[in-house]
Coordinates of C-alpha atoms in Angstrom, one line a residue:
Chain A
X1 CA -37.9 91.3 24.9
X2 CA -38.1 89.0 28.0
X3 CA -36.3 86.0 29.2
X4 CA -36.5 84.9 32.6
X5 CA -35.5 81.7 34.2
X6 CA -37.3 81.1 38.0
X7 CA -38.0 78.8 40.6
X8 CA -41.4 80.2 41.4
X9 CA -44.3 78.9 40.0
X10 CA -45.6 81.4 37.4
X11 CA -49.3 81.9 36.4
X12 CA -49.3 81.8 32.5
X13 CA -52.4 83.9 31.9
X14 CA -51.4 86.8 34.0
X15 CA -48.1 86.6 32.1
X16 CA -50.1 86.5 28.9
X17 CA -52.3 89.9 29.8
X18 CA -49.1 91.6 30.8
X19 CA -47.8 90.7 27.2
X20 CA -50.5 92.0 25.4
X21 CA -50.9 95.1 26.9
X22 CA -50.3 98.5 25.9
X23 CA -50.1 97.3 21.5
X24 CA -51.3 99.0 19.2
X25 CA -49.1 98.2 16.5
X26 CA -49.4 94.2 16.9
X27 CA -52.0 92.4 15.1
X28 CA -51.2 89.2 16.5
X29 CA -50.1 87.5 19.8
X30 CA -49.4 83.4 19.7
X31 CA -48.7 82.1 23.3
X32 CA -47.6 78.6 24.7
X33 CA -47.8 77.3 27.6
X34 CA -45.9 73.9 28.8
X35 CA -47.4 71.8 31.4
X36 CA -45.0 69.4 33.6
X37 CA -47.0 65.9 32.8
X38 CA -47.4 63.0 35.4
X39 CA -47.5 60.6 32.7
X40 CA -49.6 58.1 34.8
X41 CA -47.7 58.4 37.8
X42 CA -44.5 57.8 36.7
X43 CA -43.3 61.4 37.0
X44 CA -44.0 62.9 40.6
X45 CA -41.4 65.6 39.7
X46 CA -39.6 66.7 37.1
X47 CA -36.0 68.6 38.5
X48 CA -34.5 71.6 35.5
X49 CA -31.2 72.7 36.4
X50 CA -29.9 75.6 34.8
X51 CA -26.3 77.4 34.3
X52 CA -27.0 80.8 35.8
X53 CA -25.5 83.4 33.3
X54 CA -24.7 81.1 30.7
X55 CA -28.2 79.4 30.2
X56 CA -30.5 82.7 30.0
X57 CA -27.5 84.2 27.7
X58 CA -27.9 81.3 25.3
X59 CA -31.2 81.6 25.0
X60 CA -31.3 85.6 24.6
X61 CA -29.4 85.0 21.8
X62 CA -31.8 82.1 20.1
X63 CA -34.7 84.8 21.4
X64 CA -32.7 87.8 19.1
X65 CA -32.1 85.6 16.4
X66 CA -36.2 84.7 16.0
X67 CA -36.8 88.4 16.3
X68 CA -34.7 89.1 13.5
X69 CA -35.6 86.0 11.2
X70 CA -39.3 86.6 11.9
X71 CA -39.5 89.9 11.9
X72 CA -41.2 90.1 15.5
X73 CA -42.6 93.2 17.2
X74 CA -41.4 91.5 20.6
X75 CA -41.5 88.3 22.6
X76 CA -41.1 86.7 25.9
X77 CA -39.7 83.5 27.4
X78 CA -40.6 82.4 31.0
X79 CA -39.0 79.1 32.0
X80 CA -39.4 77.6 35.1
X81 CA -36.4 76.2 36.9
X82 CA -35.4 73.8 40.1
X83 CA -38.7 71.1 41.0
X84 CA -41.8 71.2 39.0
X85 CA -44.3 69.2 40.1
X86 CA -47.1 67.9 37.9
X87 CA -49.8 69.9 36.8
X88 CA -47.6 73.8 37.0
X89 CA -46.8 75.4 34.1
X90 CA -42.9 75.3 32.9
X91 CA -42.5 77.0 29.5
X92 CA -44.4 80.3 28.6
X93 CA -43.6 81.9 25.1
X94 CA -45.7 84.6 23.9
X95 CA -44.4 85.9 20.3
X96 CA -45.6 89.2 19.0
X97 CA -45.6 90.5 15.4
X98 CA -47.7 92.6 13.0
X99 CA -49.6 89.4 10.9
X100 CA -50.2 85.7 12.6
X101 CA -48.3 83.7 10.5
X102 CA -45.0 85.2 11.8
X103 CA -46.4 85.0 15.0
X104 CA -47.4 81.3 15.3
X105 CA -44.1 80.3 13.2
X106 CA -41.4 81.9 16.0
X107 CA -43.3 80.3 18.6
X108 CA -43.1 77.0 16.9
X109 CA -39.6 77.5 16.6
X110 CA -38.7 78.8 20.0
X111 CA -40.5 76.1 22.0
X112 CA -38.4 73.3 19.4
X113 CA -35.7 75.2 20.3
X114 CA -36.5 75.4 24.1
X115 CA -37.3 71.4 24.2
X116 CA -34.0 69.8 22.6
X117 CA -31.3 72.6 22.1
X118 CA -31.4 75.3 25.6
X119 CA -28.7 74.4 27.9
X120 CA -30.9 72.6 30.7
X121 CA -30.3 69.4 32.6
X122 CA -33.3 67.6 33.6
X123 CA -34.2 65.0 36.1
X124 CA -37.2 63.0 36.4
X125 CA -37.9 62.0 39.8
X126 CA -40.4 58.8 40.0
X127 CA -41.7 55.7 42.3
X128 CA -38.3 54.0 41.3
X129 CA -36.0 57.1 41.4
X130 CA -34.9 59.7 39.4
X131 CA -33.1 59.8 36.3
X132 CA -31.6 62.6 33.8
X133 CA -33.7 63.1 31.0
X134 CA -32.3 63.6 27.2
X135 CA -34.3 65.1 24.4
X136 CA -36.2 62.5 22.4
X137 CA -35.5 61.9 18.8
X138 CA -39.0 63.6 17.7
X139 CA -37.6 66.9 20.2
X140 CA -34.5 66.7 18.1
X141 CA -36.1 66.5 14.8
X142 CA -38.8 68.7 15.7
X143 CA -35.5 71.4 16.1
X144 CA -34.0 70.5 13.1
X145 CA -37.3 71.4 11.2
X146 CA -35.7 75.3 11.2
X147 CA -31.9 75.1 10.5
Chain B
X1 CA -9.1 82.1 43.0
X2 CA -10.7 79.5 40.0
X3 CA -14.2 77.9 40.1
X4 CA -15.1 74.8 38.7
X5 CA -18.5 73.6 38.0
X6 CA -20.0 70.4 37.2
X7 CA -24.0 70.2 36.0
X8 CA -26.1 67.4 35.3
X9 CA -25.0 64.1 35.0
X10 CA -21.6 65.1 36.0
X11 CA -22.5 66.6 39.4
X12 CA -24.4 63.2 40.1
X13 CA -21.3 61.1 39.5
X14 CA -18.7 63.2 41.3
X15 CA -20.8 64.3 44.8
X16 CA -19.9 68.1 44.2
X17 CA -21.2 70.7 42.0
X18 CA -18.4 73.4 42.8
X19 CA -15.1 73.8 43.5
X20 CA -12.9 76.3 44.2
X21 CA -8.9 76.0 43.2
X22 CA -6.4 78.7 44.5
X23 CA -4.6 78.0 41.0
X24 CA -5.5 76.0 37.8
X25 CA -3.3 73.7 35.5
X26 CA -2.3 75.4 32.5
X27 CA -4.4 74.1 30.1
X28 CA -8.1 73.0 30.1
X29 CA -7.2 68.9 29.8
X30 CA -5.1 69.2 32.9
X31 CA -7.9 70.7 35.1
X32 CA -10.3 67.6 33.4
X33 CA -7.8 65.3 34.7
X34 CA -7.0 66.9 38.2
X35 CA -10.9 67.2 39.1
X36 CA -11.0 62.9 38.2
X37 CA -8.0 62.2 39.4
X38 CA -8.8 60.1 41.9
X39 CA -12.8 59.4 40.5
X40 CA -12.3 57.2 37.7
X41 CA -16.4 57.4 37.4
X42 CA -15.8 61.0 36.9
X43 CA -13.3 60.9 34.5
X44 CA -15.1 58.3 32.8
X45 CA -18.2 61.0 32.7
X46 CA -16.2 63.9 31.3
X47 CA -14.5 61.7 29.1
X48 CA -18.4 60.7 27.1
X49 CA -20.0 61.9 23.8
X50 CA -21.2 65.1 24.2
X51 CA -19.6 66.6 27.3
X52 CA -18.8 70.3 26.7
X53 CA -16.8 72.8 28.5
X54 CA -17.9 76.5 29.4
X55 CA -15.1 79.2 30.0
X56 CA -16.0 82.2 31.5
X57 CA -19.8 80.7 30.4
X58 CA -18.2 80.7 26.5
X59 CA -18.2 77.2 25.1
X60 CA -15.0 76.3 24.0
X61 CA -13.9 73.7 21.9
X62 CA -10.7 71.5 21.9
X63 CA -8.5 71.9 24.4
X64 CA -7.5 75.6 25.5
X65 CA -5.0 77.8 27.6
X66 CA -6.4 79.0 31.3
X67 CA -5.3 81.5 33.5
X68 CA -5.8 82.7 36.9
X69 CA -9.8 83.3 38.4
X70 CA -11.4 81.9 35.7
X71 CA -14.4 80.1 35.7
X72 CA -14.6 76.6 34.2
X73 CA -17.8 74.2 33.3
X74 CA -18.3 70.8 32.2
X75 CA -21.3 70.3 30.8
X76 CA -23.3 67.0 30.1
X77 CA -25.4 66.7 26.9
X78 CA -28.0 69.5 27.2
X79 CA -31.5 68.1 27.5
X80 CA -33.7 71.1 26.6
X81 CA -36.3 71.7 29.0

């Protein structure tokens, strides 16, 4: 299992490859990818701030949970961190288990997870500024979907 | 020596995202009222719905005890990324 916060840009296909390698237990792989959106101009950046060691500890812990509750063979959580600019990949998941259904339901649930619950601040920077960001109420219903 | 961090919001509003303290007040309410002491938009910002403080990167609730070298967060309502 994988988690990984960074300020690099990250390719998600070559991350996807490197998850599905070497399985031959696994009969299904479900991946996500999140794309930083310019929203017609309005976003030119979007700014994540993380708490290093408390952040990627949190979200270890929601990763081990969905293991458990789904019964995965693995999984792995890339999340970008710092300035994203339009157009770059932010949020990779990539959930591993022996059927699909398991599969595609953990990565459901880790990305609602992810969007309303991790512990991330986020800015928006735009023509008229930059403001902080606060999960909408779909996000937050979308989370609530799994408790 | 203590750290305290702000995130967010809360970093924004007070200029500083770190500080380090060669002691800390006894409890945790004492620090929140040192660090906006003389920022009343600060202390108006810690004082909102939502704002959470990290211990040694544990969330704690209520107030709480603190002793020497800890580390000490306020956080802002988490936005998810």
């Amino acid at each position: 299992m994988i988690v990984r916060l960074q300020t690099e840009p990250f390719e998600p296909g070559a991350l996807l490859t490197d998850f599905c390698r070497g399985r031959s237990e696994t009969g299904a792989v479900v991946s996500f990818t999140g794309i930083a959106r310019a929203s017609a101009g309005a976003t030119q950046a979007l700014e994540l701030e993380a708490y290093p060691g408390f952040t990627d500890a949190e979200i270890g812990r929601i990763a081990e949970a969905a293991r458990t509750r789904f019964g995965l063979d693995d999984l792995m959580i890339a999340h970008r961190i710092g300035r994203i600019a339009p157009g770059e990949a932010i949020v990779f998941v990539a959930t591993a288990a022996a059927h699909r259904r398991e599969a595609f339901e953990a990565a459901d649930h880790l990305m609602d997870y992810l969007k309303s619950r991790a512990p991330f601040w986020k800015k928006e920077h735009g023509p008229d500024g930059a403001r902080w960001i606060e999960p909408t109420a779909r996000d937050l219903a979308d989370a609530e979907r799994w408790d | 020596m203590a750290r305290v961090l702000l995130f967010g919001r809360l970093a924004d509003i007070a200029g500083w995202r770190e500080r380090r303290l060669d002691s800390l007040p006894a409890r945790l309410s004492s620090l929140k009222a040192l660090i906006a002491a003389d920022d009343p938009r600060l202390a108006e910002a810690l004082a909102a719905p939502g704002v959470q403080a990290a211990v040694d990167k544990t969330l704690v609730r209520g107030d709480m005890a603190l002793a020497a070298g800890m580390e000490i967060a306020f956080l802002p309502p988490m936005s998810g990324g």
